[in-house]
Amino acid sequence: EQVSAVVCVSQHIRRCMLEGLERHPQASKVRVILNGVDTAALIPAATKRREIIFVGRLSPQKGGLLFAQAALRIKDRLPDWRFVLVGARRFGSSTLGSDYERQVMEAMQRLGDQGEITGYLPREQAMARLCDAAIAVAPAQWDDPCPLSVIESLAGGCATVASRRGGIPEIVGDAGILIDGDVEAWAAQLLRLTEDGELQRRYQRAARERAVQALDIHHTVARLDDLRRELTAERMT
């Protein structure tokens, strides 16, 4: 009641904020403006590597273990593909601090030469690896509000496979594959994408188009500016 507006980064967060207050007379003040990234700084490689990449913190919420376990299910059928895990427990960290992290590392090591664990990488290097990869995964195990990692995967022109959780479906739309399911479901979708080259390329193109047309940081800024102008005009009347 004491603010002009509240900006949420996804409809999911708006629903959470208004839970039990849907009919509040001030509910219309709660707006949604999705996060964005600079798509000009994320240019997909002309020739994508046969890599399936995970970029994120090694926490149960981000689902790195699910990625590694799915990779183990399908690696023998994909001998010319590699599975890349970019991330650490926290920014700049290269040490393992939990049982979960050790489980992820052990599963990745079982991939042998098909697995790569980069540890923490500076943002520029991590984004370069993303732009080179054919497929990116975001196996979130919590209701992630509006993860930049998913937007970056789309902007990098990756065929994107993500959990149907939180605000992720709003980001991906129909430009990627959304999954409800366990390791077997993930393994099946990744196998489908790797074995169908045309499907893979179609999702890569759709991902890039979605990022440029709807998720570029300039769109985010423009929407915020529009909201400021709207609120300023209301105050002056």
PDB file of N, CA and C in Angstrom, residues 87-175:
ATOM      1  N   GLY A  87      31.391 -25.382 -12.792  1.00  0.00           N
ATOM      2  CA  GLY A  87      30.851 -24.832 -11.558  1.00  0.00           C
ATOM      3  C   GLY A  87      31.562 -25.330 -10.332  1.00  0.00           C
ATOM      4  N   ALA A  88      31.236 -24.715  -9.224  1.00  0.00           N
ATOM      5  CA  ALA A  88      31.805 -25.069  -7.928  1.00  0.00           C
ATOM      6  C   ALA A  88      30.782 -24.739  -6.865  1.00  0.00           C
ATOM      7  N   ARG A  89      31.154 -24.989  -5.626  1.00  0.00           N
ATOM      8  CA  ARG A  89      30.224 -24.744  -4.518  1.00  0.00           C
ATOM      9  C   ARG A  89      29.850 -23.264  -4.434  1.00  0.00           C
ATOM     10  N   ARG A  90      30.819 -22.405  -4.632  1.00  0.00           N
ATOM     11  CA  ARG A  90      30.558 -20.968  -4.632  1.00  0.00           C
ATOM     12  C   ARG A  90      31.542 -20.304  -5.574  1.00  0.00           C
ATOM     13  N   PHE A  91      31.304 -19.037  -5.912  1.00  0.00           N
ATOM     14  CA  PHE A  91      32.168 -18.337  -6.852  1.00  0.00           C
ATOM     15  C   PHE A  91      33.618 -18.371  -6.385  1.00  0.00           C
ATOM     16  N   GLY A  92      34.520 -18.775  -7.268  1.00  0.00           N
ATOM     17  CA  GLY A  92      35.941 -18.779  -6.963  1.00  0.00           C
ATOM     18  C   GLY A  92      36.407 -19.978  -6.175  1.00  0.00           C
ATOM     19  N   SER A  93      35.506 -20.866  -5.803  1.00  0.00           N
ATOM     20  CA  SER A  93      35.880 -22.008  -4.969  1.00  0.00           C
ATOM     21  C   SER A  93      36.263 -23.202  -5.825  1.00  0.00           C
ATOM     22  N   SER A  94      37.287 -23.935  -5.382  1.00  0.00           N
ATOM     23  CA  SER A  94      37.686 -25.159  -6.080  1.00  0.00           C
ATOM     24  C   SER A  94      37.750 -26.342  -5.125  1.00  0.00           C
ATOM     25  N   THR A  95      37.243 -26.155  -3.910  1.00  0.00           N
ATOM     26  CA  THR A  95      37.290 -27.228  -2.919  1.00  0.00           C
ATOM     27  C   THR A  95      35.916 -27.850  -2.757  1.00  0.00           C
ATOM     28  N   LEU A  96      35.902 -29.127  -2.355  1.00  0.00           N
ATOM     29  CA  LEU A  96      34.656 -29.834  -2.130  1.00  0.00           C
ATOM     30  C   LEU A  96      34.285 -29.720  -0.660  1.00  0.00           C
ATOM     31  N   GLY A  97      33.056 -29.290  -0.401  1.00  0.00           N
ATOM     32  CA  GLY A  97      32.690 -29.055   0.986  1.00  0.00           C
ATOM     33  C   GLY A  97      31.493 -29.831   1.471  1.00  0.00           C
ATOM     34  N   SER A  98      30.950 -30.718   0.666  1.00  0.00           N
ATOM     35  CA  SER A  98      29.751 -31.437   1.100  1.00  0.00           C
ATOM     36  C   SER A  98      29.708 -32.817   0.457  1.00  0.00           C
ATOM     37  N   ASP A  99      28.904 -33.686   1.047  1.00  0.00           N
ATOM     38  CA  ASP A  99      28.707 -35.021   0.471  1.00  0.00           C
ATOM     39  C   ASP A  99      28.108 -34.921  -0.924  1.00  0.00           C
ATOM     40  N   TYR A 100      27.228 -33.950  -1.120  1.00  0.00           N
ATOM     41  CA  TYR A 100      26.592 -33.795  -2.422  1.00  0.00           C
ATOM     42  C   TYR A 100      27.641 -33.501  -3.496  1.00  0.00           C
ATOM     43  N   GLU A 101      28.542 -32.580  -3.210  1.00  0.00           N
ATOM     44  CA  GLU A 101      29.580 -32.251  -4.191  1.00  0.00           C
ATOM     45  C   GLU A 101      30.440 -33.464  -4.516  1.00  0.00           C
ATOM     46  N   ARG A 102      30.773 -34.233  -3.506  1.00  0.00           N
ATOM     47  CA  ARG A 102      31.577 -35.431  -3.741  1.00  0.00           C
ATOM     48  C   ARG A 102      30.822 -36.445  -4.602  1.00  0.00           C
ATOM     49  N   GLN A 103      29.509 -36.558  -4.385  1.00  0.00           N
ATOM     50  CA  GLN A 103      28.715 -37.467  -5.213  1.00  0.00           C
ATOM     51  C   GLN A 103      28.727 -37.023  -6.675  1.00  0.00           C
ATOM     52  N   VAL A 104      28.592 -35.706  -6.893  1.00  0.00           N
ATOM     53  CA  VAL A 104      28.620 -35.183  -8.258  1.00  0.00           C
ATOM     54  C   VAL A 104      29.960 -35.494  -8.912  1.00  0.00           C
ATOM     55  N   MET A 105      31.036 -35.207  -8.207  1.00  0.00           N
ATOM     56  CA  MET A 105      32.365 -35.428  -8.765  1.00  0.00           C
ATOM     57  C   MET A 105      32.625 -36.894  -9.056  1.00  0.00           C
ATOM     58  N   GLU A 106      32.212 -37.760  -8.157  1.00  0.00           N
ATOM     59  CA  GLU A 106      32.413 -39.193  -8.364  1.00  0.00           C
ATOM     60  C   GLU A 106      31.653 -39.685  -9.592  1.00  0.00           C
ATOM     61  N   ALA A 107      30.410 -39.203  -9.751  1.00  0.00           N
ATOM     62  CA  ALA A 107      29.618 -39.600 -10.924  1.00  0.00           C
ATOM     63  C   ALA A 107      30.259 -39.078 -12.204  1.00  0.00           C
ATOM     64  N   MET A 108      30.742 -37.837 -12.195  1.00  0.00           N
ATOM     65  CA  MET A 108      31.382 -37.277 -13.376  1.00  0.00           C
ATOM     66  C   MET A 108      32.662 -38.030 -13.720  1.00  0.00           C
ATOM     67  N   GLN A 109      33.421 -38.417 -12.709  1.00  0.00           N
ATOM     68  CA  GLN A 109      34.666 -39.145 -12.954  1.00  0.00           C
ATOM     69  C   GLN A 109      34.411 -40.513 -13.575  1.00  0.00           C
ATOM     70  N   ARG A 110      33.261 -41.091 -13.289  1.00  0.00           N
ATOM     71  CA  ARG A 110      32.914 -42.388 -13.866  1.00  0.00           C
ATOM     72  C   ARG A 110      32.640 -42.289 -15.369  1.00  0.00           C
ATOM     73  N   LEU A 111      32.508 -41.084 -15.863  1.00  0.00           N
ATOM     74  CA  LEU A 111      32.317 -40.890 -17.302  1.00  0.00           C
ATOM     75  C   LEU A 111      33.618 -41.070 -18.070  1.00  0.00           C
ATOM     76  N   GLY A 112      34.736 -41.118 -17.350  1.00  0.00           N
ATOM     77  CA  GLY A 112      36.029 -41.286 -18.004  1.00  0.00           C
ATOM     78  C   GLY A 112      36.355 -40.117 -18.913  1.00  0.00           C
ATOM     79  N   ASP A 113      36.871 -40.423 -20.106  1.00  0.00           N
ATOM     80  CA  ASP A 113      37.268 -39.379 -21.052  1.00  0.00           C
ATOM     81  C   ASP A 113      36.075 -38.585 -21.586  1.00  0.00           C
ATOM     82  N   GLN A 114      34.864 -39.101 -21.403  1.00  0.00           N
ATOM     83  CA  GLN A 114      33.678 -38.377 -21.893  1.00  0.00           C
ATOM     84  C   GLN A 114      33.216 -37.292 -20.920  1.00  0.00           C
ATOM     85  N   GLY A 115      33.787 -37.273 -19.745  1.00  0.00           N
ATOM     86  CA  GLY A 115      33.407 -36.279 -18.758  1.00  0.00           C
ATOM     87  C   GLY A 115      34.486 -35.231 -18.554  1.00  0.00           C
ATOM     88  N   GLU A 116      34.068 -34.005 -18.295  1.00  0.00           N
ATOM     89  CA  GLU A 116      35.006 -32.924 -17.990  1.00  0.00           C
ATOM     90  C   GLU A 116      34.453 -32.096 -16.836  1.00  0.00           C
ATOM     91  N   ILE A 117      35.275 -31.880 -15.823  1.00  0.00           N
ATOM     92  CA  ILE A 117      34.915 -31.045 -14.679  1.00  0.00           C
ATOM     93  C   ILE A 117      35.850 -29.845 -14.698  1.00  0.00           C
ATOM     94  N   THR A 118      35.342 -28.680 -15.015  1.00  0.00           N
ATOM     95  CA  THR A 118      36.210 -27.505 -15.123  1.00  0.00           C
ATOM     96  C   THR A 118      36.436 -26.834 -13.779  1.00  0.00           C
ATOM     97  N   GLY A 119      35.543 -27.075 -12.800  1.00  0.00           N
ATOM     98  CA  GLY A 119      35.575 -26.282 -11.586  1.00  0.00           C
ATOM     99  C   GLY A 119      35.080 -24.874 -11.879  1.00  0.00           C
ATOM    100  N   TYR A 120      35.335 -23.957 -10.953  1.00  0.00           N
ATOM    101  CA  TYR A 120      34.905 -22.582 -11.166  1.00  0.00           C
ATOM    102  C   TYR A 120      35.657 -21.968 -12.334  1.00  0.00           C
ATOM    103  N   LEU A 121      34.936 -21.265 -13.206  1.00  0.00           N
ATOM    104  CA  LEU A 121      35.544 -20.511 -14.292  1.00  0.00           C
ATOM    105  C   LEU A 121      35.074 -19.062 -14.210  1.00  0.00           C
ATOM    106  N   PRO A 122      35.933 -18.108 -14.520  1.00  0.00           N
ATOM    107  CA  PRO A 122      35.474 -16.718 -14.637  1.00  0.00           C
ATOM    108  C   PRO A 122      34.332 -16.651 -15.643  1.00  0.00           C
ATOM    109  N   ARG A 123      33.472 -15.696 -15.471  1.00  0.00           N
ATOM    110  CA  ARG A 123      32.262 -15.617 -16.287  1.00  0.00           C
ATOM    111  C   ARG A 123      32.560 -15.661 -17.787  1.00  0.00           C
ATOM    112  N   GLU A 124      33.543 -14.908 -18.234  1.00  0.00           N
ATOM    113  CA  GLU A 124      33.827 -14.855 -19.668  1.00  0.00           C
ATOM    114  C   GLU A 124      34.173 -16.236 -20.217  1.00  0.00           C
ATOM    115  N   GLN A 125      34.953 -16.994 -19.463  1.00  0.00           N
ATOM    116  CA  GLN A 125      35.328 -18.334 -19.910  1.00  0.00           C
ATOM    117  C   GLN A 125      34.143 -19.296 -19.866  1.00  0.00           C
ATOM    118  N   ALA A 126      33.335 -19.173 -18.812  1.00  0.00           N
ATOM    119  CA  ALA A 126      32.160 -20.041 -18.702  1.00  0.00           C
ATOM    120  C   ALA A 126      31.190 -19.793 -19.844  1.00  0.00           C
ATOM    121  N   MET A 127      30.989 -18.521 -20.193  1.00  0.00           N
ATOM    122  CA  MET A 127      30.077 -18.202 -21.288  1.00  0.00           C
ATOM    123  C   MET A 127      30.621 -18.666 -22.634  1.00  0.00           C
ATOM    124  N   ALA A 128      31.948 -18.625 -22.796  1.00  0.00           N
ATOM    125  CA  ALA A 128      32.544 -19.117 -24.045  1.00  0.00           C
ATOM    126  C   ALA A 128      32.294 -20.611 -24.202  1.00  0.00           C
ATOM    127  N   ARG A 129      32.418 -21.361 -23.108  1.00  0.00           N
ATOM    128  CA  ARG A 129      32.148 -22.795 -23.171  1.00  0.00           C
ATOM    129  C   ARG A 129      30.677 -23.056 -23.506  1.00  0.00           C
ATOM    130  N   LEU A 130      29.799 -22.219 -22.952  1.00  0.00           N
ATOM    131  CA  LEU A 130      28.373 -22.364 -23.216  1.00  0.00           C
ATOM    132  C   LEU A 130      28.065 -22.121 -24.690  1.00  0.00           C
ATOM    133  N   CYS A 131      28.670 -21.096 -25.256  1.00  0.00           N
ATOM    134  CA  CYS A 131      28.414 -20.770 -26.661  1.00  0.00           C
ATOM    135  C   CYS A 131      28.938 -21.838 -27.612  1.00  0.00           C
ATOM    136  N   ASP A 132      29.924 -22.606 -27.157  1.00  0.00           N
ATOM    137  CA  ASP A 132      30.493 -23.669 -27.988  1.00  0.00           C
ATOM    138  C   ASP A 132      29.671 -24.957 -27.943  1.00  0.00           C
ATOM    139  N   ALA A 133      28.927 -25.149 -26.865  1.00  0.00           N
ATOM    140  CA  ALA A 133      28.248 -26.430 -26.630  1.00  0.00           C
ATOM    141  C   ALA A 133      26.968 -26.556 -27.447  1.00  0.00           C
ATOM    142  N   ALA A 134      26.666 -27.773 -27.854  1.00  0.00           N
ATOM    143  CA  ALA A 134      25.447 -28.031 -28.626  1.00  0.00           C
ATOM    144  C   ALA A 134      24.205 -28.027 -27.747  1.00  0.00           C
ATOM    145  N   ILE A 135      24.333 -28.572 -26.542  1.00  0.00           N
ATOM    146  CA  ILE A 135      23.183 -28.757 -25.653  1.00  0.00           C
ATOM    147  C   ILE A 135      23.535 -28.249 -24.260  1.00  0.00           C
ATOM    148  N   ALA A 136      22.601 -27.567 -23.625  1.00  0.00           N
ATOM    149  CA  ALA A 136      22.779 -27.121 -22.238  1.00  0.00           C
ATOM    150  C   ALA A 136      21.640 -27.664 -21.389  1.00  0.00           C
ATOM    151  N   VAL A 137      21.951 -27.980 -20.138  1.00  0.00           N
ATOM    152  CA  VAL A 137      20.931 -28.500 -19.229  1.00  0.00           C
ATOM    153  C   VAL A 137      20.804 -27.593 -18.014  1.00  0.00           C
ATOM    154  N   ALA A 138      19.583 -27.511 -17.500  1.00  0.00           N
ATOM    155  CA  ALA A 138      19.296 -26.773 -16.268  1.00  0.00           C
ATOM    156  C   ALA A 138      18.349 -27.631 -15.437  1.00  0.00           C
ATOM    157  N   PRO A 139      18.879 -28.666 -14.783  1.00  0.00           N
ATOM    158  CA  PRO A 139      18.032 -29.616 -14.050  1.00  0.00           C
ATOM    159  C   PRO A 139      17.663 -29.151 -12.643  1.00  0.00           C
ATOM    160  N   ALA A 140      17.099 -27.963 -12.538  1.00  0.00           N
ATOM    161  CA  ALA A 140      16.785 -27.369 -11.233  1.00  0.00           C
ATOM    162  C   ALA A 140      15.901 -28.291 -10.399  1.00  0.00           C
ATOM    163  N   GLN A 141      16.232 -28.368  -9.126  1.00  0.00           N
ATOM    164  CA  GLN A 141      15.455 -29.186  -8.202  1.00  0.00           C
ATOM    165  C   GLN A 141      14.713 -28.325  -7.193  1.00  0.00           C
ATOM    166  N   TRP A 142      14.541 -27.074  -7.517  1.00  0.00           N
ATOM    167  CA  TRP A 142      13.746 -26.167  -6.689  1.00  0.00           C
ATOM    168  C   TRP A 142      13.060 -25.178  -7.629  1.00  0.00           C
ATOM    169  N   ASP A 143      12.169 -24.375  -7.088  1.00  0.00           N
ATOM    170  CA  ASP A 143      11.409 -23.441  -7.914  1.00  0.00           C
ATOM    171  C   ASP A 143      12.236 -22.185  -8.175  1.00  0.00           C
ATOM    172  N   ASP A 144      13.207 -22.318  -9.042  1.00  0.00           N
ATOM    173  CA  ASP A 144      14.112 -21.214  -9.376  1.00  0.00           C
ATOM    174  C   ASP A 144      13.297 -20.059  -9.963  1.00  0.00           C
ATOM    175  N   PRO A 145      13.429 -18.847  -9.423  1.00  0.00           N
ATOM    176  CA  PRO A 145      12.560 -17.742  -9.830  1.00  0.00           C
ATOM    177  C   PRO A 145      12.699 -17.324 -11.293  1.00  0.00           C
ATOM    178  N   CYS A 146      13.948 -17.042 -11.726  1.00  0.00           N
ATOM    179  CA  CYS A 146      14.194 -16.621 -13.115  1.00  0.00           C
ATOM    180  C   CYS A 146      15.691 -16.723 -13.359  1.00  0.00           C
ATOM    181  N   PRO A 147      16.218 -17.939 -13.464  1.00  0.00           N
ATOM    182  CA  PRO A 147      17.667 -18.139 -13.485  1.00  0.00           C
ATOM    183  C   PRO A 147      18.350 -17.589 -14.735  1.00  0.00           C
ATOM    184  N   LEU A 148      19.376 -16.780 -14.512  1.00  0.00           N
ATOM    185  CA  LEU A 148      20.148 -16.246 -15.631  1.00  0.00           C
ATOM    186  C   LEU A 148      20.832 -17.352 -16.426  1.00  0.00           C
ATOM    187  N   SER A 149      21.193 -18.439 -15.754  1.00  0.00           N
ATOM    188  CA  SER A 149      21.882 -19.523 -16.457  1.00  0.00           C
ATOM    189  C   SER A 149      21.036 -20.083 -17.590  1.00  0.00           C
ATOM    190  N   VAL A 150      19.731 -20.119 -17.403  1.00  0.00           N
ATOM    191  CA  VAL A 150      18.847 -20.613 -18.468  1.00  0.00           C
ATOM    192  C   VAL A 150      18.786 -19.602 -19.611  1.00  0.00           C
ATOM    193  N   ILE A 151      18.687 -18.324 -19.277  1.00  0.00           N
ATOM    194  CA  ILE A 151      18.666 -17.290 -20.318  1.00  0.00           C
ATOM    195  C   ILE A 151      19.979 -17.306 -21.095  1.00  0.00           C
ATOM    196  N   GLU A 152      21.094 -17.498 -20.380  1.00  0.00           N
ATOM    197  CA  GLU A 152      22.401 -17.559 -21.033  1.00  0.00           C
ATOM    198  C   GLU A 152      22.502 -18.770 -21.958  1.00  0.00           C
ATOM    199  N   SER A 153      21.928 -19.878 -21.557  1.00  0.00           N
ATOM    200  CA  SER A 153      21.933 -21.066 -22.415  1.00  0.00           C
ATOM    201  C   SER A 153      21.178 -20.804 -23.714  1.00  0.00           C
ATOM    202  N   LEU A 154      20.046 -20.144 -23.599  1.00  0.00           N
ATOM    203  CA  LEU A 154      19.275 -19.802 -24.792  1.00  0.00           C
ATOM    204  C   LEU A 154      20.051 -18.833 -25.677  1.00  0.00           C
ATOM    205  N   ALA A 155      20.625 -17.800 -25.056  1.00  0.00           N
ATOM    206  CA  ALA A 155      21.371 -16.793 -25.814  1.00  0.00           C
ATOM    207  C   ALA A 155      22.586 -17.404 -26.503  1.00  0.00           C
ATOM    208  N   GLY A 156      23.175 -18.419 -25.869  1.00  0.00           N
ATOM    209  CA  GLY A 156      24.334 -19.084 -26.459  1.00  0.00           C
ATOM    210  C   GLY A 156      23.974 -20.039 -27.573  1.00  0.00           C
ATOM    211  N   GLY A 157      22.695 -20.109 -27.902  1.00  0.00           N
ATOM    212  CA  GLY A 157      22.262 -20.961 -29.003  1.00  0.00           C
ATOM    213  C   GLY A 157      22.341 -22.438 -28.699  1.00  0.00           C
ATOM    214  N   CYS A 158      22.194 -22.787 -27.418  1.00  0.00           N
ATOM    215  CA  CYS A 158      22.197 -24.197 -27.040  1.00  0.00           C
ATOM    216  C   CYS A 158      20.793 -24.769 -27.132  1.00  0.00           C
ATOM    217  N   ALA A 159      20.686 -25.992 -27.594  1.00  0.00           N
ATOM    218  CA  ALA A 159      19.424 -26.711 -27.435  1.00  0.00           C
ATOM    219  C   ALA A 159      19.282 -26.929 -25.930  1.00  0.00           C
ATOM    220  N   THR A 160      18.273 -26.322 -25.345  1.00  0.00           N
ATOM    221  CA  THR A 160      18.192 -26.236 -23.883  1.00  0.00           C
ATOM    222  C   THR A 160      17.162 -27.196 -23.319  1.00  0.00           C
ATOM    223  N   VAL A 161      17.603 -27.951 -22.313  1.00  0.00           N
ATOM    224  CA  VAL A 161      16.727 -28.888 -21.609  1.00  0.00           C
ATOM    225  C   VAL A 161      16.688 -28.444 -20.158  1.00  0.00           C
ATOM    226  N   ALA A 162      15.488 -28.165 -19.629  1.00  0.00           N
ATOM    227  CA  ALA A 162      15.378 -27.579 -18.295  1.00  0.00           C
ATOM    228  C   ALA A 162      14.203 -28.166 -17.526  1.00  0.00           C
ATOM    229  N   SER A 163      14.291 -28.052 -16.224  1.00  0.00           N
ATOM    230  CA  SER A 163      13.210 -28.521 -15.355  1.00  0.00           C
ATOM    231  C   SER A 163      12.003 -27.594 -15.452  1.00  0.00           C
ATOM    232  N   ARG A 164      10.837 -28.182 -15.361  1.00  0.00           N
ATOM    233  CA  ARG A 164       9.607 -27.398 -15.344  1.00  0.00           C
ATOM    234  C   ARG A 164       9.349 -26.946 -13.901  1.00  0.00           C
ATOM    235  N   ARG A 165      10.157 -25.994 -13.439  1.00  0.00           N
ATOM    236  CA  ARG A 165      10.089 -25.553 -12.054  1.00  0.00           C
ATOM    237  C   ARG A 165      10.134 -24.028 -11.991  1.00  0.00           C
ATOM    238  N   GLY A 166       9.436 -23.456 -11.016  1.00  0.00           N
ATOM    239  CA  GLY A 166       9.515 -22.020 -10.771  1.00  0.00           C
ATOM    240  C   GLY A 166       9.206 -21.196 -12.000  1.00  0.00           C
ATOM    241  N   GLY A 167      10.093 -20.223 -12.285  1.00  0.00           N
ATOM    242  CA  GLY A 167       9.896 -19.346 -13.432  1.00  0.00           C
ATOM    243  C   GLY A 167      10.548 -19.841 -14.707  1.00  0.00           C
ATOM    244  N   ILE A 168      11.132 -21.018 -14.681  1.00  0.00           N
ATOM    245  CA  ILE A 168      11.854 -21.526 -15.857  1.00  0.00           C
ATOM    246  C   ILE A 168      10.954 -21.679 -17.084  1.00  0.00           C
ATOM    247  N   PRO A 169       9.747 -22.227 -16.951  1.00  0.00           N
ATOM    248  CA  PRO A 169       8.898 -22.338 -18.153  1.00  0.00           C
ATOM    249  C   PRO A 169       8.606 -20.994 -18.809  1.00  0.00           C
ATOM    250  N   GLU A 170       8.527 -19.927 -18.031  1.00  0.00           N
ATOM    251  CA  GLU A 170       8.277 -18.602 -18.600  1.00  0.00           C
ATOM    252  C   GLU A 170       9.454 -18.131 -19.436  1.00  0.00           C
ATOM    253  N   ILE A 171      10.649 -18.492 -19.023  1.00  0.00           N
ATOM    254  CA  ILE A 171      11.842 -18.101 -19.764  1.00  0.00           C
ATOM    255  C   ILE A 171      11.937 -18.891 -21.064  1.00  0.00           C
ATOM    256  N   VAL A 172      11.799 -20.198 -20.954  1.00  0.00           N
ATOM    257  CA  VAL A 172      12.040 -21.092 -22.084  1.00  0.00           C
ATOM    258  C   VAL A 172      10.928 -21.029 -23.119  1.00  0.00           C
ATOM    259  N   GLY A 173       9.679 -20.943 -22.658  1.00  0.00           N
ATOM    260  CA  GLY A 173       8.566 -20.998 -23.597  1.00  0.00           C
ATOM    261  C   GLY A 173       8.613 -22.292 -24.393  1.00  0.00           C
ATOM    262  N   ASP A 174       8.448 -22.194 -25.715  1.00  0.00           N
ATOM    263  CA  ASP A 174       8.531 -23.390 -26.559  1.00  0.00           C
ATOM    264  C   ASP A 174       9.881 -23.470 -27.278  1.00  0.00           C
ATOM    265  N   ALA A 175      10.871 -22.720 -26.768  1.00  0.00           N
ATOM    266  CA  ALA A 175      12.190 -22.691 -27.399  1.00  0.00           C
ATOM    267  C   ALA A 175      13.142 -23.739 -26.837  1.00  0.00           C
TER     268      ALA A 175
END
